[in-house]
Coordinates of C-alpha atoms and ligand atoms in Angstrom, one line a residue:
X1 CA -6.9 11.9 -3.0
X2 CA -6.1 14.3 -5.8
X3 CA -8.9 13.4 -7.6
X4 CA -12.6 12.7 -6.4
X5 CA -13.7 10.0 -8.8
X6 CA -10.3 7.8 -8.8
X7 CA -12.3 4.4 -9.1
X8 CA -12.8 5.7 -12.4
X9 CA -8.9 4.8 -13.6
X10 CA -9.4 1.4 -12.0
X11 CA -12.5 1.2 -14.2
X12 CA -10.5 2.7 -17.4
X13 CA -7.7 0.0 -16.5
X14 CA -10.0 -3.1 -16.3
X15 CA -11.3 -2.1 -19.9
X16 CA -7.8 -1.9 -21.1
X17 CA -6.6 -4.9 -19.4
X18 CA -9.7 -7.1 -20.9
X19 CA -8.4 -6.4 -24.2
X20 CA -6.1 -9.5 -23.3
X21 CA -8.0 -11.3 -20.8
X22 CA -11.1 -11.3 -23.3
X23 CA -13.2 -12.4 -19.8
X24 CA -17.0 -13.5 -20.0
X25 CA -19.3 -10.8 -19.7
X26 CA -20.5 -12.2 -16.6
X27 CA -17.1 -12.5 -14.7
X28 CA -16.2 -9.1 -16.0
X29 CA -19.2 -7.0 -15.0
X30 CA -19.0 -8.5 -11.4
X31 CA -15.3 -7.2 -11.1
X32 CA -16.1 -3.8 -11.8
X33 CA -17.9 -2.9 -8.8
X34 CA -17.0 -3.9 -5.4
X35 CA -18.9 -6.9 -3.5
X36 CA -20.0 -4.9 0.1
X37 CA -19.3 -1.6 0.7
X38 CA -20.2 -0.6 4.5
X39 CA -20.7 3.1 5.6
X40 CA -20.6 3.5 9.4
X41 CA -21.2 7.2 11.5
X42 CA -18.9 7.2 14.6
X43 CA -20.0 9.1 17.5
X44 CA -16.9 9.8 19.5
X45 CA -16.5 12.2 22.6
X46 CA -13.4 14.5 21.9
X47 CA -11.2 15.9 25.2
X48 CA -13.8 19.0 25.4
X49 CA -16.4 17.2 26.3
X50 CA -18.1 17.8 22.7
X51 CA -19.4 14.4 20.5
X52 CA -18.0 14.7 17.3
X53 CA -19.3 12.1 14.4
X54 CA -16.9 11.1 11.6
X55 CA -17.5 9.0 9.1
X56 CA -15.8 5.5 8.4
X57 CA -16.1 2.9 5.5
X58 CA -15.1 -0.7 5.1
X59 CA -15.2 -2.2 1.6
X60 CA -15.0 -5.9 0.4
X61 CA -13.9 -5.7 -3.2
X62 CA -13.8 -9.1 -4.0
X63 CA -13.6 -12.4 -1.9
X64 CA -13.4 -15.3 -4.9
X65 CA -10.1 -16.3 -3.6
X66 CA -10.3 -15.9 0.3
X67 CA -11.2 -14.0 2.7
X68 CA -11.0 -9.9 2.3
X69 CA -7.7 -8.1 3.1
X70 CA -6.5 -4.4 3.7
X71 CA -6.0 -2.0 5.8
X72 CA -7.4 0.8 7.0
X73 CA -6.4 5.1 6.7
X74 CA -7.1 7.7 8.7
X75 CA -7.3 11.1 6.3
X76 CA -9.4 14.0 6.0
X77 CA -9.6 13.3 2.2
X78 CA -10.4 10.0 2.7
X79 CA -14.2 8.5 0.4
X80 CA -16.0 6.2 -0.4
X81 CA -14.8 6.5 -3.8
X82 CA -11.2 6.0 -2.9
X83 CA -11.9 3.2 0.0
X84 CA -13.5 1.3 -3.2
X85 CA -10.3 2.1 -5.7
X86 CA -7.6 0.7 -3.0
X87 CA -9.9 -2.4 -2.2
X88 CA -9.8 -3.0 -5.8
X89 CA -6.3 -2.5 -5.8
X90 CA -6.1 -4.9 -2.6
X91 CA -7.5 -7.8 -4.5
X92 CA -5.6 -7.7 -7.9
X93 CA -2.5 -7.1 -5.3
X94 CA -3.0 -10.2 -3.3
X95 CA -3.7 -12.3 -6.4
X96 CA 0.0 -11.1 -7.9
X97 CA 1.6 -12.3 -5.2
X98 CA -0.7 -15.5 -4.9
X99 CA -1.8 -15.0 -1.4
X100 CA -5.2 -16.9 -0.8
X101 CA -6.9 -13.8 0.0
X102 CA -9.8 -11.4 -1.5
X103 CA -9.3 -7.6 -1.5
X104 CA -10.7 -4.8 1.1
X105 CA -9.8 -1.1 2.1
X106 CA -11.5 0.6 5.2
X107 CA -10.9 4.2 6.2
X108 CA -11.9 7.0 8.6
X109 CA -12.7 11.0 7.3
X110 CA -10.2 12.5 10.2
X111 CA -7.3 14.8 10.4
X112 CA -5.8 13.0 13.3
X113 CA -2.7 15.6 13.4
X114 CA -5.3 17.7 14.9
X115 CA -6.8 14.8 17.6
X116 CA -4.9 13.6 21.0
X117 CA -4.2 9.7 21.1
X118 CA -7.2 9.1 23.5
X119 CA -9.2 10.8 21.1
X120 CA -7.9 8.9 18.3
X121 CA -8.3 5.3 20.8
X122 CA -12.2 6.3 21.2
X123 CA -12.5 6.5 17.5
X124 CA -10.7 3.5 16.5
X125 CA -12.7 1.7 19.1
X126 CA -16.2 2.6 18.1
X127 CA -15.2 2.0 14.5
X128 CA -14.1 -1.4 15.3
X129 CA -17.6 -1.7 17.0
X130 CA -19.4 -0.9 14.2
X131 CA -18.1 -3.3 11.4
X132 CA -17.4 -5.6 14.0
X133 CA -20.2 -7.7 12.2
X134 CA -18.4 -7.5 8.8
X135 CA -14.6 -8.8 9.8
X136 CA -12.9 -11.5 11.4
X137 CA -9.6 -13.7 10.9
X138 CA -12.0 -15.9 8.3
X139 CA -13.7 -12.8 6.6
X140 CA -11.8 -9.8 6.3
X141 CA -8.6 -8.8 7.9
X142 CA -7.5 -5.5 9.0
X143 CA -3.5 -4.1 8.8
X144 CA -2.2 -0.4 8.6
X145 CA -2.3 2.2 5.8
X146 CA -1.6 5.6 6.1
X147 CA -1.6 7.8 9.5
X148 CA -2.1 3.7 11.1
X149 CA 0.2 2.5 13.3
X150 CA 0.8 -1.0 15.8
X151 CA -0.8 0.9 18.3
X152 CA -4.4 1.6 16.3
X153 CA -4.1 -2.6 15.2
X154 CA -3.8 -3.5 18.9
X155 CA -6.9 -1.7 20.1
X156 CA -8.7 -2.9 17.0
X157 CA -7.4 -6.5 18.0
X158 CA -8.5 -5.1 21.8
X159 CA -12.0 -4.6 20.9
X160 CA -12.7 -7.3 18.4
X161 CA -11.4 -10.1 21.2
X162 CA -13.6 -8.0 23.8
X163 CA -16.5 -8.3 22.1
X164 CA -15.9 -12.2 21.2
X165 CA -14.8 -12.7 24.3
X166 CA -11.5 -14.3 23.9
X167 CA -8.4 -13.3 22.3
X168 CA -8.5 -13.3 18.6
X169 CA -5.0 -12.2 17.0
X170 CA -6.1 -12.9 13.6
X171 CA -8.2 -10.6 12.9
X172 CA -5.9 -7.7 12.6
X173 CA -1.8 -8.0 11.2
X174 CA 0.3 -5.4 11.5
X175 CA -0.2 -6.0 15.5
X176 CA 2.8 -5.1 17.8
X177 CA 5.0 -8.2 18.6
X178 CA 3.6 -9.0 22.2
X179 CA 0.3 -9.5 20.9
X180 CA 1.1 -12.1 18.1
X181 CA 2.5 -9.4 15.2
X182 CA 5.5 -10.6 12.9
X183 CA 9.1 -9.8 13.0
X184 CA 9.7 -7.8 10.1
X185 CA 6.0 -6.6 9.2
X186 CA 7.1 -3.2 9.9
X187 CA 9.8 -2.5 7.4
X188 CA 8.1 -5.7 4.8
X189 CA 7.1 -2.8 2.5
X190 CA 9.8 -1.8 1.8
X191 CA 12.4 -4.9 1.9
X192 CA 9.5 -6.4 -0.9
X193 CA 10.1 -2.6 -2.9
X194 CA 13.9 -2.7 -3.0
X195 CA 13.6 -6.8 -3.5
X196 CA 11.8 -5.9 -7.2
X197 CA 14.1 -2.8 -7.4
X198 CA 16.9 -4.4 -7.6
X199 CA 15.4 -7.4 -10.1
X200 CA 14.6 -4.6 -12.0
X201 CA 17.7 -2.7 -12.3
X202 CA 19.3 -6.7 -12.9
X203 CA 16.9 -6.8 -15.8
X204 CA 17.9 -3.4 -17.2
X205 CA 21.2 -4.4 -17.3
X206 CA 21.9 -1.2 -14.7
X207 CA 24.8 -1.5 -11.9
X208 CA 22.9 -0.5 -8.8
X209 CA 26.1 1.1 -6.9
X210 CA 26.3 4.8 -6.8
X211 CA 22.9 5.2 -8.5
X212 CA 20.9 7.9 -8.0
X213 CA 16.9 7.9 -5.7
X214 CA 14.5 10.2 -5.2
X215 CA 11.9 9.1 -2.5
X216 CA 8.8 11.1 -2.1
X217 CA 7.3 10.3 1.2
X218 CA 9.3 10.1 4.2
X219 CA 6.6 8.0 6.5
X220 CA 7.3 4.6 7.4
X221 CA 7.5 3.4 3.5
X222 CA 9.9 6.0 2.2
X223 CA 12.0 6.5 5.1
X224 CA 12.7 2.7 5.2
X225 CA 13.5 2.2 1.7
X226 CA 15.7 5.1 2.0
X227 CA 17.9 3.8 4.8
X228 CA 18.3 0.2 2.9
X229 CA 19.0 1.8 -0.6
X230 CA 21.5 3.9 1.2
X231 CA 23.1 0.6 3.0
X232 CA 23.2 -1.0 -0.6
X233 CA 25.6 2.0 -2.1
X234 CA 22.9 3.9 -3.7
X235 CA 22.7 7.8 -3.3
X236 CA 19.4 9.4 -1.9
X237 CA 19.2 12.8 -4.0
X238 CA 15.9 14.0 -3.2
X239 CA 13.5 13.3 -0.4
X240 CA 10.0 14.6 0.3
X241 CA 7.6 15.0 2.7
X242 CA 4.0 16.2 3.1
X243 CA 5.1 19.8 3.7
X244 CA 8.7 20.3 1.8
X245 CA 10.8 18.7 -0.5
X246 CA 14.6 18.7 -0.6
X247 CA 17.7 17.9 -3.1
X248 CA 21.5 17.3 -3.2
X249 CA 23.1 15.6 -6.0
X250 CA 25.9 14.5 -4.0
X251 CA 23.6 12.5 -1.7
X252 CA 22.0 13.3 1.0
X253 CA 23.0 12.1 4.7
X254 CA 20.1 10.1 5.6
X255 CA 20.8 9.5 9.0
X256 CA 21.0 13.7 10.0
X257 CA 18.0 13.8 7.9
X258 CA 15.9 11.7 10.0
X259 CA 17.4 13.3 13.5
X260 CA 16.5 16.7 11.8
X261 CA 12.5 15.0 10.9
X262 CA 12.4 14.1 14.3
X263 CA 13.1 17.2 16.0
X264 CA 11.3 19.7 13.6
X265 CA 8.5 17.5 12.1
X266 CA 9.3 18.2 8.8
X267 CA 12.0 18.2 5.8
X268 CA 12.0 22.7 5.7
X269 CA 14.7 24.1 5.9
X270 CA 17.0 21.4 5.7
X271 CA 20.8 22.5 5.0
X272 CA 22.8 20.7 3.2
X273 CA 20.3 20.2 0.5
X274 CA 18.5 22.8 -1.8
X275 CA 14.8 23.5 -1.1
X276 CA 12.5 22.6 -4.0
X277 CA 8.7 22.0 -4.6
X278 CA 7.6 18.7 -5.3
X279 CA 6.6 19.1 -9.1
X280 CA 10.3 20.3 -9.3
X281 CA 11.9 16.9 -7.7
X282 CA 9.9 14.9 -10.0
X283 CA 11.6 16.3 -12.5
X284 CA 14.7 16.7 -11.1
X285 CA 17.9 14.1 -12.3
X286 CA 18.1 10.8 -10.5
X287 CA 17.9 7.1 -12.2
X288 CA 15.5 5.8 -9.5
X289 CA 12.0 7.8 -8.2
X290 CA 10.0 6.2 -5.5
X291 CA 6.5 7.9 -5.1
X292 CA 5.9 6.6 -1.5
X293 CA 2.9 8.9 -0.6
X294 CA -0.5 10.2 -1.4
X295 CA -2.5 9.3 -4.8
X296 CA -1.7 11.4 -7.7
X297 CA 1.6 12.4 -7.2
X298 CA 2.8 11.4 -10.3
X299 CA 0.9 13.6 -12.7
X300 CA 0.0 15.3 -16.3
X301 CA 1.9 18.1 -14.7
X302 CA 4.7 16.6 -14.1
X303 CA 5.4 13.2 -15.7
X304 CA 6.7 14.7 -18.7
X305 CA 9.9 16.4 -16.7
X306 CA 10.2 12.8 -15.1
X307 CA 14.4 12.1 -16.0
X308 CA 14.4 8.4 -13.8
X309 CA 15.2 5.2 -15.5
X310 CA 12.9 3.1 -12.9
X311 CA 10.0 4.4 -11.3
X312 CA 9.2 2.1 -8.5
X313 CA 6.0 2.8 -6.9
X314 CA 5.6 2.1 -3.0
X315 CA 2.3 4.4 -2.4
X316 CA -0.8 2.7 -4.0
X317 CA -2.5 4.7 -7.0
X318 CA 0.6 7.4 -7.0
X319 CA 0.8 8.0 -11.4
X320 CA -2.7 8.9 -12.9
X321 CA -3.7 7.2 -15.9
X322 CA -2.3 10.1 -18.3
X323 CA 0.6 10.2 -16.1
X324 CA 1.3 6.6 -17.3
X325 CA 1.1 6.6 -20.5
X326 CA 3.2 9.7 -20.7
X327 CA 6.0 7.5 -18.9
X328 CA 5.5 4.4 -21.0
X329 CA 5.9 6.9 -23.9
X330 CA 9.1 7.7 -22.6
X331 CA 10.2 4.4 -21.6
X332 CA 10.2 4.7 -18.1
X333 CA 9.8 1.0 -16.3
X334 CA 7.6 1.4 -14.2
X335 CA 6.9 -0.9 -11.1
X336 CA 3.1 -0.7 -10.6
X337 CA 2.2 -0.3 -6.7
X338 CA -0.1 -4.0 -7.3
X339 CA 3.4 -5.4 -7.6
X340 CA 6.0 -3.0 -6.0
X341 CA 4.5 -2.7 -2.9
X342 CA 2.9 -5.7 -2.0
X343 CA 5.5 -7.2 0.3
X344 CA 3.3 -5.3 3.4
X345 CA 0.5 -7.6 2.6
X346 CA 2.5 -10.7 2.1
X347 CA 4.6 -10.3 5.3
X348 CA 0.7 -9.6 6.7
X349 CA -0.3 -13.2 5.4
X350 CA 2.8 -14.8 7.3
X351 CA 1.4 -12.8 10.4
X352 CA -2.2 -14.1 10.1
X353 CA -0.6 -17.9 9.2
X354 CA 1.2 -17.4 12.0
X355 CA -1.9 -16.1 14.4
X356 CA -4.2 -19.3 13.3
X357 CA -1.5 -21.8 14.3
X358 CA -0.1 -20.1 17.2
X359 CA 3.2 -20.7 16.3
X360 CA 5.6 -17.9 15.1
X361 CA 8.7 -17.6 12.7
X362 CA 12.3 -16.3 12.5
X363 CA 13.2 -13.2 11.4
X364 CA 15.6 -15.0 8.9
X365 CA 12.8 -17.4 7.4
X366 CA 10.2 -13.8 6.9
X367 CA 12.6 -12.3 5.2
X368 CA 13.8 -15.4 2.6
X369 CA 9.8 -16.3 2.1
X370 CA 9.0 -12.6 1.8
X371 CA 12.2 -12.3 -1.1
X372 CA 11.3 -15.5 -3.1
X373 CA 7.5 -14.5 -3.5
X374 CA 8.0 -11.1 -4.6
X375 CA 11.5 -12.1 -7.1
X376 CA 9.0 -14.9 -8.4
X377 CA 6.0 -12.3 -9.2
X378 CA 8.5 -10.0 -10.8
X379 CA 9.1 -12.6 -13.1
X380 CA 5.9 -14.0 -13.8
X381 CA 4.7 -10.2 -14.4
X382 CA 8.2 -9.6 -16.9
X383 CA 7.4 -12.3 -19.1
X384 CA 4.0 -11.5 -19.7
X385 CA 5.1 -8.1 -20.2
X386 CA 7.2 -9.1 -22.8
X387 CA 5.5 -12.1 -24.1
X388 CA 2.5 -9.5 -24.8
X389 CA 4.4 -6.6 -25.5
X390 CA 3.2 -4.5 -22.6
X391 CA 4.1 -2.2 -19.6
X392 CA 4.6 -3.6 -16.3
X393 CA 1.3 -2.5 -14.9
X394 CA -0.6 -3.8 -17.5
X395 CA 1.2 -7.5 -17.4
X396 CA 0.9 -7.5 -13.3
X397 CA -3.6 -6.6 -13.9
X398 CA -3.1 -9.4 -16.6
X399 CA -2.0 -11.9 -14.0
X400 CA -4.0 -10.7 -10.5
X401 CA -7.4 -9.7 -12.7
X402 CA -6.7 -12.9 -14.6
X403 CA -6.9 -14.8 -11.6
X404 CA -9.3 -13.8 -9.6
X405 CA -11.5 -14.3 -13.1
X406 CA -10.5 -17.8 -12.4
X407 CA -11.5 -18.2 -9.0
X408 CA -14.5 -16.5 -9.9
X409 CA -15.7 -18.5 -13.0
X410 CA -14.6 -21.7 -10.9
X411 CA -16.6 -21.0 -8.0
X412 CA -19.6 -20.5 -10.2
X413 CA -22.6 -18.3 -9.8
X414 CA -25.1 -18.6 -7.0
X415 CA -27.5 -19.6 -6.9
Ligands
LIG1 N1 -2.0 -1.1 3.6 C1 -1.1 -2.0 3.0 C2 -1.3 -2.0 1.5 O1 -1.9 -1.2 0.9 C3 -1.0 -3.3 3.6 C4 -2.3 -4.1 3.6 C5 -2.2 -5.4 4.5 O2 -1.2 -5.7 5.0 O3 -3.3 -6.0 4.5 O4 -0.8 -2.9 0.8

């Protein structure tokens, strides 16, 4: 959101990435631009009495290997241009982790700290409404992505099912419980980020007690990765979140940190911890930094001061493309967000599996699938990465771009 053409680095990364791939000119043309994009207007009546219109999108990247997947944000940054990035994102994602599914993004221009709940239930309705046509548990799936919650997937599931006329679970995951959701979709995030954090720290030869994490972020991603990295023995140095950042090197106490987030609604003036800015706790020491927010946080500014061992990277799009390369420069392993936070959207497959059959799963069994898919992607992605001689992010668009080129050249052009 930090920068208004972003689909630009996906473009830039494609090119780099076909260095290896060597695709046909066909196959390659056709996955640098998305398949639909849809732009909807959204009349809604706010508490005043006033009609307000905001703008929604819903893009279908690419489809060759199922139906699309992804969720949908509700920001005032949000565009076209960045709905189109993160669909793109979405599909080289699912095809990492081998999930039969395409790649989508959809998104609403709102600052919904400023809207009441009814408002926001209105708005989410008459979006549904209008791309009603374009989704469906065999087309394109919905799920949650920033400032989206159950709640917003069970009116979307609400509305679709009214306007079918029967129930249809599947065409939304991230759905609370009662109304066919999974266990564990809610903290899958970040169990699948601290699954390929760990491989990685294995892999680096790194003990992972007593070492050090900086999260930036402290929504549903970050806070959850902090309270299990915390549980396995590591220290939580520095935390931010939209409005302050904070730092101890001793560790912070994550469970007065929350109480305190809770009560004030933000991480200032936390004691116990020295205030900082955030370009200052990305360069602050720890072995471990977790950008778990907004795009762009990871930056020409500051990836230079970057000190971690691992950056592990649970927002989507969070290191510009300078950024990178100043990190692999420094030898920095990076976890690219198409690998390191992917366990959302796999736990959201085992939710829509489950929808379609009508049968569900124990906790127990989520979790083991969830583990083995993402430790088996790390590997696949490590070995091209060293069989090619390349960073992690490169390796993992090697193996999602590669096979969605597959599925592509397969299926064959039509007509
Ligand atoms: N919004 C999440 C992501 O970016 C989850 C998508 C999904 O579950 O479909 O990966």
């Amino acid at each position: 959101m930090t920068n208004n053409n972003s689909f630009q680095g996906v473009l830039d990364r494609l090119e780099a990435v076909n260095k290896h791939l060597n695709l046909p000119p066909a196959i390659y043309n056709r996955l640098r631009s998305p398949r639909r994009s849809l732009i909807v207007s959204l009349p809604v009546r706010m508490d005043n009495g006033e009609v307000k219109c905001f703008e929604g999108y819903r893009v279908h990247y690419n489809t060759a290997r199922g139906p699309a997947k992804g969720g949908i944000r509700y920001h005032q940054n949000v565009t076209l241009n960045e709905i189109i990035t993160l669909a793109a994102l979405m599909t080289w994602k699912c095809a990492i982790v081998d999930l039969p599914f395409g790649g989508a993004k959809g998104g609403v221009a709102c600052d919904t700290t400023k809207m009441s709940r009814d408002e926001i239930k209105r708005m989410t309705r008459r979006y549904t409404h209008e791309i009603a046509m374009f989704i469906g548990p065999e087309s394109d799936i919905l799920a949650p992505d920033m400032y989206t919650d159950e709640q917003i997937m069970a009116w979307i599931m609400d509305t679709y099912s009214t306007i079918k006329g029967y129930s249809v679970p599947g065409v939304v995951t991230g759905k609370p419980v009662c109304l066919g959701g999974s266990l564990g979709r809610k903290t899958a995030t970040s169990h699948g980020l601290v699954t390929v954090l760990l491989e990685a720290v294995k892999h680096l030869g790194l003990s992972y007690k007593d070492l050090a994490v900086s999260i930036i972020g402290f929504g549903n991603v970050g806070a959850t990765a902090a309270d299990i990295l915390h549980e396995k023995g590591m220290r939580i140095v520095g935390l931010a979140d939209s409005k302050a950042a904070i730092y101890n090197a001793k560790g912070l106490d994550i469970k007065s940190v929350k109480r305190y987030k809770a009560d004030k609604k933000s991480l200032a003036g936390f004691k116990d911890a020295e205030q900082v800015s955030l370009n200052e706790l990305v360069g602050l020491k720890c072995d471990i930094l977790i950008p778990a927010a907004m795009e762009g946080q990871i930056n020409s500014k500051n990836a230079k001061n970057v000190k971690a061992r691992i950056v592990a990277e649970g927002a989507n799009d969070p290191t510009t493309r300078e950024a990178d390369a100043i990190l692999n420069d420094k030898g920095v392993f990076v976890l690219p967000d198409i690998l390191a936070n992917a366990g959302g959207v796999v736990v959201s497959y085992f939710e829509w599996v489950q929808d379609i059959q009508r049968y569900f799963w124990h906790e127990d069994e989520i979790q083991k699938r969830l583990e083995n898919i993402m430790v088996k992607a790390f590997k696949h992605v490590l070995t091209i990465a060293q069989d090619k001689k390349v960073d992690m992010r490169t390796a993992a668009m090697i193996l999602g771009v590669g096979r969605v080129a597959e599925a592509s050249a397969v299926r064959g052009l039509y007509p």
